[in-house]
Amino acid sequence: MSLDRLRGFEELKRFLYCCGLLEDYVHNAYRSLASRLDDGLIKILLNYIADDSKKHSNILIQISKELGATDIDLKECGKIIGSIALQIIEDAEKISSERGKVTSKNLTLIFDELVNLEKYFGEEYFTYIQLKLSLDLAEYKTVDLGFIKEVLEYIIEDERRHERILRHIKDQISNL
């Protein structure tokens, strides 16, 4: 199911849970990549993104569970989020499983994928979730939507920063 077909509160809860799982795979990929880099500054920046991604994972899963979601396996998440989710997970697992050292120049080979990944988790994605959350939770008067929306705005801001950081790194390594 893609964002345009996301309907109903139950689907939204499951969608948020799967987004949390996806962010965890992204976290692992950035952490693995950073651990194998030879450039200290780039390593610091990628670890920064990894830390944020882990935080996002925890927040999204916790929100979804607070709203009543239960654990969902990856195959089901592929159906909920769409094929792009499975591709992101596959790419993240590939990056995480590699063991060789990475030079700054080798990093350019995977940079476009990283930038696209951050765009996927960027403004349009979470803005849509906020809108959907607003409409679906309007029926549930006991849920304080205001703060959940604010937390999602923080995640949007983080994703914008991640994209800027990746573009900065790409500019730096292209000048080597």
PDB file of N, CA and C in Angstrom, residues 44-127:
ATOM      1  N   ILE A  44      31.960  11.262  11.460  1.00  0.00           N
ATOM      2  CA  ILE A  44      31.182  11.970  12.478  1.00  0.00           C
ATOM      3  C   ILE A  44      29.813  12.363  11.941  1.00  0.00           C
ATOM      4  N   LEU A  45      29.780  12.891  10.730  1.00  0.00           N
ATOM      5  CA  LEU A  45      28.514  13.336  10.138  1.00  0.00           C
ATOM      6  C   LEU A  45      27.572  12.165   9.865  1.00  0.00           C
ATOM      7  N   LEU A  46      28.111  11.046   9.380  1.00  0.00           N
ATOM      8  CA  LEU A  46      27.265   9.883   9.131  1.00  0.00           C
ATOM      9  C   LEU A  46      26.763   9.274  10.438  1.00  0.00           C
ATOM     10  N   ASN A  47      27.576   9.301  11.481  1.00  0.00           N
ATOM     11  CA  ASN A  47      27.123   8.826  12.790  1.00  0.00           C
ATOM     12  C   ASN A  47      26.026   9.734  13.345  1.00  0.00           C
ATOM     13  N   TYR A  48      26.123  11.020  13.053  1.00  0.00           N
ATOM     14  CA  TYR A  48      25.075  11.965  13.456  1.00  0.00           C
ATOM     15  C   TYR A  48      23.737  11.565  12.824  1.00  0.00           C
ATOM     16  N   ILE A  49      23.768  11.284  11.517  1.00  0.00           N
ATOM     17  CA  ILE A  49      22.553  10.870  10.820  1.00  0.00           C
ATOM     18  C   ILE A  49      22.067   9.527  11.370  1.00  0.00           C
ATOM     19  N   ALA A  50      22.996   8.610  11.630  1.00  0.00           N
ATOM     20  CA  ALA A  50      22.622   7.299  12.183  1.00  0.00           C
ATOM     21  C   ALA A  50      21.913   7.456  13.525  1.00  0.00           C
ATOM     22  N   ASP A  51      22.451   8.318  14.380  1.00  0.00           N
ATOM     23  CA  ASP A  51      21.831   8.543  15.688  1.00  0.00           C
ATOM     24  C   ASP A  51      20.411   9.093  15.545  1.00  0.00           C
ATOM     25  N   ASP A  52      20.244  10.059  14.657  1.00  0.00           N
ATOM     26  CA  ASP A  52      18.903  10.610  14.414  1.00  0.00           C
ATOM     27  C   ASP A  52      17.959   9.540  13.875  1.00  0.00           C
ATOM     28  N   SER A  53      18.450   8.715  12.965  1.00  0.00           N
ATOM     29  CA  SER A  53      17.607   7.673  12.377  1.00  0.00           C
ATOM     30  C   SER A  53      17.159   6.669  13.431  1.00  0.00           C
ATOM     31  N   LYS A  54      18.037   6.332  14.360  1.00  0.00           N
ATOM     32  CA  LYS A  54      17.657   5.428  15.448  1.00  0.00           C
ATOM     33  C   LYS A  54      16.591   6.080  16.327  1.00  0.00           C
ATOM     34  N   LYS A  55      16.790   7.358  16.593  1.00  0.00           N
ATOM     35  CA  LYS A  55      15.803   8.116  17.385  1.00  0.00           C
ATOM     36  C   LYS A  55      14.452   8.119  16.666  1.00  0.00           C
ATOM     37  N   HIS A  56      14.456   8.373  15.370  1.00  0.00           N
ATOM     38  CA  HIS A  56      13.218   8.388  14.594  1.00  0.00           C
ATOM     39  C   HIS A  56      12.554   7.019  14.644  1.00  0.00           C
ATOM     40  N   SER A  57      13.342   5.975  14.503  1.00  0.00           N
ATOM     41  CA  SER A  57      12.807   4.619  14.563  1.00  0.00           C
ATOM     42  C   SER A  57      12.074   4.384  15.875  1.00  0.00           C
ATOM     43  N   ASN A  58      12.741   4.706  16.961  1.00  0.00           N
ATOM     44  CA  ASN A  58      12.135   4.501  18.282  1.00  0.00           C
ATOM     45  C   ASN A  58      10.852   5.306  18.452  1.00  0.00           C
ATOM     46  N   ILE A  59      10.882   6.564  18.034  1.00  0.00           N
ATOM     47  CA  ILE A  59       9.717   7.440  18.190  1.00  0.00           C
ATOM     48  C   ILE A  59       8.538   6.926  17.373  1.00  0.00           C
ATOM     49  N   LEU A  60       8.777   6.591  16.112  1.00  0.00           N
ATOM     50  CA  LEU A  60       7.677   6.145  15.248  1.00  0.00           C
ATOM     51  C   LEU A  60       7.072   4.833  15.741  1.00  0.00           C
ATOM     52  N   ILE A  61       7.911   3.911  16.165  1.00  0.00           N
ATOM     53  CA  ILE A  61       7.398   2.635  16.675  1.00  0.00           C
ATOM     54  C   ILE A  61       6.626   2.864  17.971  1.00  0.00           C
ATOM     55  N   GLN A  62       7.160   3.699  18.847  1.00  0.00           N
ATOM     56  CA  GLN A  62       6.469   3.962  20.110  1.00  0.00           C
ATOM     57  C   GLN A  62       5.128   4.658  19.892  1.00  0.00           C
ATOM     58  N   ILE A  63       5.090   5.638  18.981  1.00  0.00           N
ATOM     59  CA  ILE A  63       3.819   6.318  18.683  1.00  0.00           C
ATOM     60  C   ILE A  63       2.814   5.313  18.139  1.00  0.00           C
ATOM     61  N   SER A  64       3.267   4.490  17.201  1.00  0.00           N
ATOM     62  CA  SER A  64       2.342   3.524  16.604  1.00  0.00           C
ATOM     63  C   SER A  64       1.802   2.553  17.653  1.00  0.00           C
ATOM     64  N   LYS A  65       2.669   2.108  18.553  1.00  0.00           N
ATOM     65  CA  LYS A  65       2.220   1.182  19.597  1.00  0.00           C
ATOM     66  C   LYS A  65       1.288   1.879  20.590  1.00  0.00           C
ATOM     67  N   GLU A  66       1.577   3.127  20.885  1.00  0.00           N
ATOM     68  CA  GLU A  66       0.697   3.881  21.783  1.00  0.00           C
ATOM     69  C   GLU A  66      -0.691   4.035  21.163  1.00  0.00           C
ATOM     70  N   LEU A  67      -0.730   4.123  19.844  1.00  0.00           N
ATOM     71  CA  LEU A  67      -2.009   4.236  19.143  1.00  0.00           C
ATOM     72  C   LEU A  67      -2.671   2.875  18.943  1.00  0.00           C
ATOM     73  N   GLY A  68      -1.959   1.802  19.336  1.00  0.00           N
ATOM     74  CA  GLY A  68      -2.569   0.481  19.286  1.00  0.00           C
ATOM     75  C   GLY A  68      -2.006  -0.482  18.269  1.00  0.00           C
ATOM     76  N   ALA A  69      -0.945  -0.122  17.574  1.00  0.00           N
ATOM     77  CA  ALA A  69      -0.351  -1.038  16.597  1.00  0.00           C
ATOM     78  C   ALA A  69       0.374  -2.174  17.311  1.00  0.00           C
ATOM     79  N   THR A  70       0.464  -3.289  16.632  1.00  0.00           N
ATOM     80  CA  THR A  70       1.241  -4.426  17.130  1.00  0.00           C
ATOM     81  C   THR A  70       2.397  -4.677  16.166  1.00  0.00           C
ATOM     82  N   ASP A  71       3.310  -5.552  16.570  1.00  0.00           N
ATOM     83  CA  ASP A  71       4.473  -5.847  15.731  1.00  0.00           C
ATOM     84  C   ASP A  71       4.040  -6.335  14.344  1.00  0.00           C
ATOM     85  N   ILE A  72       4.788  -5.903  13.357  1.00  0.00           N
ATOM     86  CA  ILE A  72       4.499  -6.247  11.968  1.00  0.00           C
ATOM     87  C   ILE A  72       5.799  -6.740  11.343  1.00  0.00           C
ATOM     88  N   ASP A  73       5.729  -7.813  10.571  1.00  0.00           N
ATOM     89  CA  ASP A  73       6.958  -8.322   9.958  1.00  0.00           C
ATOM     90  C   ASP A  73       7.278  -7.551   8.683  1.00  0.00           C
ATOM     91  N   LEU A  74       8.491  -7.750   8.191  1.00  0.00           N
ATOM     92  CA  LEU A  74       8.972  -6.980   7.039  1.00  0.00           C
ATOM     93  C   LEU A  74       8.155  -7.222   5.770  1.00  0.00           C
ATOM     94  N   LYS A  75       7.752  -8.461   5.565  1.00  0.00           N
ATOM     95  CA  LYS A  75       6.971  -8.760   4.367  1.00  0.00           C
ATOM     96  C   LYS A  75       5.673  -7.957   4.367  1.00  0.00           C
ATOM     97  N   GLU A  76       5.028  -7.910   5.520  1.00  0.00           N
ATOM     98  CA  GLU A  76       3.790  -7.137   5.642  1.00  0.00           C
ATOM     99  C   GLU A  76       4.072  -5.639   5.464  1.00  0.00           C
ATOM    100  N   CYS A  77       5.195  -5.175   6.009  1.00  0.00           N
ATOM    101  CA  CYS A  77       5.561  -3.757   5.834  1.00  0.00           C
ATOM    102  C   CYS A  77       5.738  -3.410   4.368  1.00  0.00           C
ATOM    103  N   GLY A  78       6.273  -4.359   3.595  1.00  0.00           N
ATOM    104  CA  GLY A  78       6.401  -4.130   2.158  1.00  0.00           C
ATOM    105  C   GLY A  78       5.056  -3.884   1.508  1.00  0.00           C
ATOM    106  N   LYS A  79       4.036  -4.593   1.981  1.00  0.00           N
ATOM    107  CA  LYS A  79       2.679  -4.394   1.452  1.00  0.00           C
ATOM    108  C   LYS A  79       2.101  -3.065   1.935  1.00  0.00           C
ATOM    109  N   ILE A  80       2.428  -2.689   3.158  1.00  0.00           N
ATOM    110  CA  ILE A  80       1.860  -1.475   3.750  1.00  0.00           C
ATOM    111  C   ILE A  80       2.496  -0.222   3.160  1.00  0.00           C
ATOM    112  N   ILE A  81       3.810  -0.191   3.101  1.00  0.00           N
ATOM    113  CA  ILE A  81       4.507   1.004   2.623  1.00  0.00           C
ATOM    114  C   ILE A  81       4.660   0.991   1.115  1.00  0.00           C
ATOM    115  N   GLY A  82       4.881  -0.177   0.551  1.00  0.00           N
ATOM    116  CA  GLY A  82       5.069  -0.282  -0.887  1.00  0.00           C
ATOM    117  C   GLY A  82       6.440  -0.831  -1.222  1.00  0.00           C
ATOM    118  N   SER A  83       6.654  -1.053  -2.490  1.00  0.00           N
ATOM    119  CA  SER A  83       7.892  -1.687  -2.945  1.00  0.00           C
ATOM    120  C   SER A  83       9.124  -0.841  -2.638  1.00  0.00           C
ATOM    121  N   ILE A  84       8.951   0.474  -2.539  1.00  0.00           N
ATOM    122  CA  ILE A  84      10.092   1.332  -2.218  1.00  0.00           C
ATOM    123  C   ILE A  84      10.675   0.953  -0.857  1.00  0.00           C
ATOM    124  N   ALA A  85       9.827   0.543   0.068  1.00  0.00           N
ATOM    125  CA  ALA A  85      10.291   0.143   1.399  1.00  0.00           C
ATOM    126  C   ALA A  85      11.184  -1.082   1.311  1.00  0.00           C
ATOM    127  N   LEU A  86      10.761  -2.048   0.531  1.00  0.00           N
ATOM    128  CA  LEU A  86      11.565  -3.256   0.388  1.00  0.00           C
ATOM    129  C   LEU A  86      12.894  -2.958  -0.285  1.00  0.00           C
ATOM    130  N   GLN A  87      12.895  -2.037  -1.234  1.00  0.00           N
ATOM    131  CA  GLN A  87      14.143  -1.654  -1.893  1.00  0.00           C
ATOM    132  C   GLN A  87      15.070  -0.930  -0.917  1.00  0.00           C
ATOM    133  N   ILE A  88      14.520  -0.051  -0.092  1.00  0.00           N
ATOM    134  CA  ILE A  88      15.329   0.657   0.906  1.00  0.00           C
ATOM    135  C   ILE A  88      15.920  -0.330   1.897  1.00  0.00           C
ATOM    136  N   ILE A  89      15.115  -1.291   2.345  1.00  0.00           N
ATOM    137  CA  ILE A  89      15.602  -2.287   3.286  1.00  0.00           C
ATOM    138  C   ILE A  89      16.706  -3.122   2.646  1.00  0.00           C
ATOM    139  N   GLU A  90      16.497  -3.521   1.410  1.00  0.00           N
ATOM    140  CA  GLU A  90      17.508  -4.314   0.697  1.00  0.00           C
ATOM    141  C   GLU A  90      18.812  -3.531   0.563  1.00  0.00           C
ATOM    142  N   ASP A  91      18.717  -2.265   0.158  1.00  0.00           N
ATOM    143  CA  ASP A  91      19.917  -1.425   0.022  1.00  0.00           C
ATOM    144  C   ASP A  91      20.599  -1.218   1.370  1.00  0.00           C
ATOM    145  N   ALA A  92      19.811  -0.977   2.402  1.00  0.00           N
ATOM    146  CA  ALA A  92      20.374  -0.761   3.732  1.00  0.00           C
ATOM    147  C   ALA A  92      21.056  -2.027   4.245  1.00  0.00           C
ATOM    148  N   GLU A  93      20.442  -3.186   4.014  1.00  0.00           N
ATOM    149  CA  GLU A  93      21.059  -4.447   4.434  1.00  0.00           C
ATOM    150  C   GLU A  93      22.355  -4.698   3.687  1.00  0.00           C
ATOM    151  N   LYS A  94      22.389  -4.345   2.410  1.00  0.00           N
ATOM    152  CA  LYS A  94      23.607  -4.521   1.613  1.00  0.00           C
ATOM    153  C   LYS A  94      24.730  -3.668   2.197  1.00  0.00           C
ATOM    154  N   ILE A  95      24.436  -2.420   2.485  1.00  0.00           N
ATOM    155  CA  ILE A  95      25.444  -1.528   3.069  1.00  0.00           C
ATOM    156  C   ILE A  95      25.885  -2.051   4.432  1.00  0.00           C
ATOM    157  N   SER A  96      24.933  -2.490   5.237  1.00  0.00           N
ATOM    158  CA  SER A  96      25.235  -2.972   6.591  1.00  0.00           C
ATOM    159  C   SER A  96      26.063  -4.250   6.585  1.00  0.00           C
ATOM    160  N   SER A  97      25.877  -5.087   5.580  1.00  0.00           N
ATOM    161  CA  SER A  97      26.567  -6.379   5.561  1.00  0.00           C
ATOM    162  C   SER A  97      27.994  -6.295   5.023  1.00  0.00           C
ATOM    163  N   GLU A  98      28.314  -5.230   4.324  1.00  0.00           N
ATOM    164  CA  GLU A  98      29.667  -5.092   3.783  1.00  0.00           C
ATOM    165  C   GLU A  98      30.656  -4.875   4.915  1.00  0.00           C
ATOM    166  N   ARG A  99      31.859  -5.404   4.737  1.00  0.00           N
ATOM    167  CA  ARG A  99      32.855  -5.346   5.804  1.00  0.00           C
ATOM    168  C   ARG A  99      34.119  -4.581   5.431  1.00  0.00           C
ATOM    169  N   GLY A 100      34.336  -4.334   4.165  1.00  0.00           N
ATOM    170  CA  GLY A 100      35.572  -3.688   3.742  1.00  0.00           C
ATOM    171  C   GLY A 100      35.624  -2.216   4.093  1.00  0.00           C
ATOM    172  N   LYS A 101      36.845  -1.700   4.159  1.00  0.00           N
ATOM    173  CA  LYS A 101      37.049  -0.274   4.409  1.00  0.00           C
ATOM    174  C   LYS A 101      36.499   0.540   3.248  1.00  0.00           C
ATOM    175  N   VAL A 102      36.068   1.744   3.551  1.00  0.00           N
ATOM    176  CA  VAL A 102      35.524   2.648   2.545  1.00  0.00           C
ATOM    177  C   VAL A 102      36.341   3.931   2.568  1.00  0.00           C
ATOM    178  N   THR A 103      36.820   4.312   1.409  1.00  0.00           N
ATOM    179  CA  THR A 103      37.509   5.593   1.306  1.00  0.00           C
ATOM    180  C   THR A 103      36.483   6.661   0.959  1.00  0.00           C
ATOM    181  N   SER A 104      36.858   7.886   1.143  1.00  0.00           N
ATOM    182  CA  SER A 104      35.950   8.989   0.810  1.00  0.00           C
ATOM    183  C   SER A 104      35.557   8.939  -0.656  1.00  0.00           C
ATOM    184  N   LYS A 105      36.490   8.575  -1.511  1.00  0.00           N
ATOM    185  CA  LYS A 105      36.193   8.516  -2.947  1.00  0.00           C
ATOM    186  C   LYS A 105      35.233   7.380  -3.270  1.00  0.00           C
ATOM    187  N   ASN A 106      35.369   6.235  -2.596  1.00  0.00           N
ATOM    188  CA  ASN A 106      34.447   5.118  -2.829  1.00  0.00           C
ATOM    189  C   ASN A 106      33.031   5.490  -2.403  1.00  0.00           C
ATOM    190  N   LEU A 107      32.927   6.379  -1.463  1.00  0.00           N
ATOM    191  CA  LEU A 107      31.631   6.789  -0.941  1.00  0.00           C
ATOM    192  C   LEU A 107      30.763   7.429  -2.019  1.00  0.00           C
ATOM    193  N   THR A 108      31.390   8.049  -3.009  1.00  0.00           N
ATOM    194  CA  THR A 108      30.626   8.704  -4.073  1.00  0.00           C
ATOM    195  C   THR A 108      29.749   7.712  -4.830  1.00  0.00           C
ATOM    196  N   LEU A 109      30.149   6.446  -4.849  1.00  0.00           N
ATOM    197  CA  LEU A 109      29.386   5.436  -5.591  1.00  0.00           C
ATOM    198  C   LEU A 109      27.996   5.203  -5.002  1.00  0.00           C
ATOM    199  N   ILE A 110      27.839   5.395  -3.702  1.00  0.00           N
ATOM    200  CA  ILE A 110      26.537   5.140  -3.083  1.00  0.00           C
ATOM    201  C   ILE A 110      25.833   6.419  -2.631  1.00  0.00           C
ATOM    202  N   PHE A 111      26.413   7.550  -2.943  1.00  0.00           N
ATOM    203  CA  PHE A 111      25.863   8.789  -2.414  1.00  0.00           C
ATOM    204  C   PHE A 111      24.497   9.163  -2.942  1.00  0.00           C
ATOM    205  N   ASP A 112      24.259   8.951  -4.198  1.00  0.00           N
ATOM    206  CA  ASP A 112      22.940   9.302  -4.743  1.00  0.00           C
ATOM    207  C   ASP A 112      21.844   8.497  -4.068  1.00  0.00           C
ATOM    208  N   GLU A 113      22.128   7.231  -3.754  1.00  0.00           N
ATOM    209  CA  GLU A 113      21.145   6.407  -3.046  1.00  0.00           C
ATOM    210  C   GLU A 113      20.868   6.975  -1.655  1.00  0.00           C
ATOM    211  N   LEU A 114      21.908   7.440  -0.976  1.00  0.00           N
ATOM    212  CA  LEU A 114      21.718   8.002   0.360  1.00  0.00           C
ATOM    213  C   LEU A 114      20.890   9.282   0.310  1.00  0.00           C
ATOM    214  N   VAL A 115      21.167  10.132  -0.660  1.00  0.00           N
ATOM    215  CA  VAL A 115      20.404  11.379  -0.790  1.00  0.00           C
ATOM    216  C   VAL A 115      18.943  11.064  -1.115  1.00  0.00           C
ATOM    217  N   ASN A 116      18.712  10.098  -2.000  1.00  0.00           N
ATOM    218  CA  ASN A 116      17.333   9.717  -2.331  1.00  0.00           C
ATOM    219  C   ASN A 116      16.614   9.150  -1.118  1.00  0.00           C
ATOM    220  N   LEU A 117      17.326   8.412  -0.312  1.00  0.00           N
ATOM    221  CA  LEU A 117      16.759   7.856   0.900  1.00  0.00           C
ATOM    222  C   LEU A 117      16.286   8.969   1.831  1.00  0.00           C
ATOM    223  N   GLU A 118      17.101   9.975   2.007  1.00  0.00           N
ATOM    224  CA  GLU A 118      16.727  11.089   2.877  1.00  0.00           C
ATOM    225  C   GLU A 118      15.551  11.866   2.299  1.00  0.00           C
ATOM    226  N   LYS A 119      15.498  11.976   0.983  1.00  0.00           N
ATOM    227  CA  LYS A 119      14.348  12.644   0.371  1.00  0.00           C
ATOM    228  C   LYS A 119      13.076  11.860   0.634  1.00  0.00           C
ATOM    229  N   TYR A 120      13.170  10.530   0.576  1.00  0.00           N
ATOM    230  CA  TYR A 120      11.991   9.691   0.828  1.00  0.00           C
ATOM    231  C   TYR A 120      11.441   9.942   2.222  1.00  0.00           C
ATOM    232  N   PHE A 121      12.336  10.100   3.187  1.00  0.00           N
ATOM    233  CA  PHE A 121      11.903  10.354   4.548  1.00  0.00           C
ATOM    234  C   PHE A 121      11.760  11.840   4.819  1.00  0.00           C
ATOM    235  N   GLY A 122      11.715  12.627   3.804  1.00  0.00           N
ATOM    236  CA  GLY A 122      11.704  14.072   3.964  1.00  0.00           C
ATOM    237  C   GLY A 122      10.330  14.681   4.130  1.00  0.00           C
ATOM    238  N   GLU A 123      10.264  15.909   3.759  1.00  0.00           N
ATOM    239  CA  GLU A 123       9.104  16.753   4.042  1.00  0.00           C
ATOM    240  C   GLU A 123       7.793  16.207   3.496  1.00  0.00           C
ATOM    241  N   GLU A 124       7.766  15.811   2.229  1.00  0.00           N
ATOM    242  CA  GLU A 124       6.505  15.370   1.643  1.00  0.00           C
ATOM    243  C   GLU A 124       5.962  14.147   2.367  1.00  0.00           C
ATOM    244  N   TYR A 125       6.847  13.250   2.675  1.00  0.00           N
ATOM    245  CA  TYR A 125       6.483  12.001   3.332  1.00  0.00           C
ATOM    246  C   TYR A 125       5.860  12.242   4.699  1.00  0.00           C
ATOM    247  N   PHE A 126       6.548  12.978   5.556  1.00  0.00           N
ATOM    248  CA  PHE A 126       6.031  13.185   6.898  1.00  0.00           C
ATOM    249  C   PHE A 126       4.919  14.228   6.946  1.00  0.00           C
ATOM    250  N   THR A 127       4.897  15.159   6.011  1.00  0.00           N
ATOM    251  CA  THR A 127       3.786  16.093   5.948  1.00  0.00           C
ATOM    252  C   THR A 127       2.500  15.332   5.637  1.00  0.00           C
TER     253      THR A 127
END
